[in-house]
Amino acid sequence: MAQFTPSIGRIVIFVLDNGMQRPAIITSVVDNTTVNLAVMTDIQDSLPCPLLVLNVEAGTARRQWSVPTAQSAVRSTPAPATKSETQDEK
């Protein structure tokens, strides 16, 4: 698969704090792995739409963005906790 280069207007997947995935539009690029997003939330999320999130790093954990795949469209289980979230629970 070719390397993904983030750019304004591209659609990516953002993982909410509850682990659910939502589509997001890149609103600005900080660097090749960090972007600002406008996340399209669902009414069940009880969050504003769009939800503006700054300095989001690439990855598949909570509060990170990734490139959409066919598999992300059917994902129903929450994403794994980030390293900082697991440390907070200790």
Coordinates of N, CA and C in Angstrom, one line a residue:
M1 N 0.8 -1.2 0.0 CA 0.0 0.0 0.0 C 0.9 1.2 0.0
A2 N 0.5 2.2 -0.7 CA 1.2 3.5 -0.8 C 1.2 4.3 0.5
Q3 N 2.2 5.1 0.7 CA 2.2 5.9 1.9 C 1.1 7.0 1.8
F4 N 0.4 7.2 2.9 CA -0.7 8.2 3.0 C 0.0 9.5 3.4
T5 N -0.3 10.5 2.6 CA 0.2 11.9 3.0 C -1.0 12.7 3.4
P6 N -1.2 13.1 4.6 CA -2.4 13.9 5.0 C -2.4 15.2 4.3
S7 N -3.6 15.7 3.9 CA -3.8 17.0 3.3 C -5.2 17.5 3.6
I8 N -5.3 18.8 3.6 CA -6.6 19.4 3.9 C -7.7 18.8 3.0
G9 N -8.8 18.5 3.7 CA -10.0 18.0 3.0 C -10.1 16.5 2.9
R10 N -9.0 15.7 3.2 CA -9.1 14.3 3.1 C -9.9 13.7 4.3
I11 N -10.6 12.7 4.0 CA -11.4 12.0 5.1 C -10.6 10.9 5.7
V12 N -10.6 10.9 7.0 CA -9.9 9.9 7.8 C -10.9 9.4 8.9
I13 N -10.4 8.4 9.7 CA -11.2 7.8 10.8 C -10.6 8.3 12.1
F14 N -11.5 8.8 13.0 CA -11.0 9.3 14.3 C -11.7 8.4 15.3
V15 N -10.9 8.0 16.4 CA -11.5 7.1 17.4 C -11.8 8.0 18.6
L16 N -13.1 8.0 19.0 CA -13.6 8.8 20.1 C -13.1 8.2 21.4
D17 N -13.2 8.9 22.5 CA -12.8 8.4 23.9 C -13.5 7.1 24.2
N18 N -14.8 6.9 23.7 CA -15.5 5.7 24.0 C -15.1 4.5 23.1
G19 N -14.2 4.8 22.2 CA -13.7 3.7 21.3 C -14.4 3.6 20.0
M20 N -15.5 4.4 19.8 CA -16.2 4.3 18.6 C -15.5 5.1 17.5
Q21 N -15.5 4.6 16.3 CA -14.9 5.3 15.2 C -15.9 6.2 14.5
R22 N -15.4 7.4 14.1 CA -16.2 8.4 13.3 C -15.4 9.0 12.2
P23 N -16.0 9.3 11.1 CA -15.3 10.0 10.0 C -14.9 11.4 10.4
A24 N -13.8 11.8 9.9 CA -13.3 13.2 10.2 C -12.7 13.8 8.9
I25 N -12.7 15.1 8.8 CA -12.1 15.8 7.7 C -10.9 16.5 8.2
I26 N -9.8 16.4 7.5 CA -8.5 17.1 7.9 C -8.7 18.6 7.6
T27 N -8.6 19.4 8.6 CA -8.8 20.8 8.5 C -7.4 21.6 8.4
S28 N -6.4 21.0 8.9 CA -5.0 21.5 8.7 C -4.0 20.4 9.1
V29 N -2.9 20.5 8.5 CA -1.8 19.5 8.7 C -0.7 20.2 9.5
V30 N -0.3 19.5 10.6 CA 0.8 20.0 11.4 C 2.1 19.4 10.9
D31 N 2.1 18.1 10.7 CA 3.2 17.4 10.0 C 2.7 16.1 9.4
N32 N 3.5 15.2 9.0 CA 3.1 14.0 8.3 C 2.3 13.0 9.2
T33 N 2.3 13.2 10.5 CA 1.5 12.3 11.4 C 0.6 13.0 12.3
T34 N 0.6 14.3 12.3 CA -0.3 15.1 13.2 C -1.2 16.1 12.4
V35 N -2.5 16.1 12.7 CA -3.4 16.9 11.9 C -4.4 17.5 12.9
N36 N -5.2 18.5 12.4 CA -6.4 19.0 13.1 C -7.6 18.5 12.3
L37 N -8.6 18.1 13.1 CA -9.8 17.4 12.5 C -11.1 18.1 12.8
A38 N -12.1 17.9 11.9 CA -13.5 18.2 12.2 C -14.1 16.8 12.1
V39 N -14.5 16.3 13.3 CA -15.0 15.0 13.4 C -16.5 15.0 13.3
M40 N -17.1 14.1 12.5 CA -18.5 14.0 12.3 C -19.1 13.0 13.3
T41 N -19.6 13.6 14.4 CA -20.1 12.7 15.5 C -21.6 12.3 15.1
D42 N -22.0 11.3 15.9 CA -23.4 10.8 15.7 C -24.2 11.3 16.9
I43 N -25.5 11.3 16.7 CA -26.4 11.8 17.8 C -26.2 11.0 19.1
Q44 N -25.9 9.7 18.9 CA -25.7 8.8 20.1 C -24.4 9.2 20.9
D45 N -23.5 9.9 20.3 CA -22.3 10.3 21.0 C -22.5 11.4 22.0
S46 N -23.6 12.1 21.9 CA -23.8 13.3 22.8 C -22.7 14.3 22.8
L47 N -22.1 14.5 21.6 CA -21.1 15.5 21.4 C -21.5 16.5 20.3
P48 N -20.8 17.7 20.2 CA -21.1 18.6 19.2 C -20.7 18.0 17.8
C49 N -21.4 18.5 16.8 CA -21.0 18.1 15.4 C -20.9 19.3 14.5
P50 N -19.8 19.6 13.9 CA -18.6 18.8 14.1 C -17.8 19.0 15.4
L51 N -17.1 18.0 15.8 CA -16.3 18.1 17.0 C -14.9 18.5 16.5
L52 N -14.4 19.6 16.9 CA -13.0 20.1 16.4 C -12.0 19.6 17.4
V53 N -11.0 18.9 16.8 CA -10.0 18.3 17.6 C -8.6 18.7 17.1
L54 N -7.7 19.2 18.0 CA -6.4 19.7 17.5 C -5.3 18.7 17.8
N55 N -4.3 18.8 17.0 CA -3.0 18.0 17.2 C -3.3 16.5 17.4
V56 N -4.0 15.9 16.5 CA -4.3 14.5 16.6 C -3.2 13.7 15.9
E57 N -2.6 12.8 16.6 CA -1.6 11.9 16.0 C -2.2 10.7 15.3
A58 N -1.4 10.3 14.3 CA -1.8 9.1 13.5 C -1.7 7.8 14.4
G59 N -2.6 6.9 14.3 CA -2.6 5.6 15.0 C -4.0 5.1 15.0
T60 N -4.2 4.0 15.7 CA -5.5 3.3 15.8 C -6.1 3.3 17.2
A61 N -5.4 3.9 18.2 CA -5.9 4.0 19.5 C -6.9 5.2 19.7
R62 N -7.4 5.3 20.9 CA -8.4 6.4 21.1 C -7.7 7.7 20.9
R63 N -8.5 8.7 20.4 CA -8.1 10.1 20.1 C -6.9 10.1 19.1
Q64 N -6.9 9.1 18.2 CA -6.0 9.1 17.1 C -6.7 9.0 15.8
W65 N -6.1 9.3 14.6 CA -6.7 9.2 13.3 C -6.0 8.1 12.5
S66 N -6.7 7.5 11.6 CA -6.1 6.5 10.6 C -6.8 6.6 9.3
V67 N -6.2 6.0 8.3 CA -6.7 6.0 7.0 C -7.9 5.0 6.9
P68 N -9.0 5.4 6.3 CA -10.2 4.5 6.3 C -9.9 3.2 5.5
T69 N -10.4 2.1 5.9 CA -10.3 0.8 5.2 C -11.6 0.2 5.2
A70 N -11.8 -0.8 4.4 CA -13.1 -1.5 4.3 C -13.4 -2.1 5.7
Q71 N -12.4 -2.5 6.5 CA -12.6 -3.1 7.8 C -13.1 -2.0 8.8
S72 N -12.7 -0.8 8.7 CA -13.1 0.2 9.6 C -14.6 0.5 9.5
A73 N -15.2 0.2 8.4 CA -16.6 0.5 8.2 C -17.5 -0.5 9.0
V74 N -16.9 -1.6 9.4 CA -17.7 -2.6 10.1 C -17.3 -2.8 11.5
R75 N -16.3 -2.0 12.0 CA -15.8 -2.2 13.3 C -16.8 -1.9 14.4
S76 N -17.1 -2.7 15.3 CA -18.1 -2.5 16.3 C -17.5 -2.5 17.7
T77 N -16.2 -3.0 17.9 CA -15.7 -3.0 19.2 C -14.8 -1.8 19.5
P78 N -14.7 -1.3 20.7 CA -13.9 -0.1 21.0 C -12.5 -0.4 20.7
A79 N -11.8 0.7 20.4 CA -10.4 0.7 20.1 C -9.6 0.5 21.4
P80 N -8.4 0.0 21.3 CA -7.6 -0.2 22.6 C -7.3 1.1 23.2
A81 N -7.0 1.1 24.5 CA -6.7 2.4 25.2 C -5.3 2.8 24.9
T82 N -5.0 4.1 24.9 CA -3.7 4.6 24.6 C -2.8 4.3 25.8
K83 N -1.5 4.4 25.6 CA -0.5 4.2 26.7 C -0.8 5.1 27.9
S84 N -1.2 6.4 27.6 CA -1.4 7.4 28.7 C -2.7 7.0 29.4
E85 N -3.7 6.4 28.8 CA -4.9 6.1 29.4 C -4.7 4.9 30.4
T86 N -3.9 3.9 30.0 CA -3.6 2.8 30.9 C -2.8 3.3 32.1
Q87 N -1.9 4.2 31.9 CA -1.2 4.7 33.0 C -2.0 5.5 34.0
D88 N -3.1 6.2 33.5 CA -4.0 7.0 34.3 C -4.8 6.1 35.2
E89 N -5.1 4.9 34.8 CA -5.9 4.0 35.5 C -5.2 3.3 36.7
K90 N -3.8 3.4 36.7 CA -3.1 2.8 37.8 C -3.1 3.6 39.1

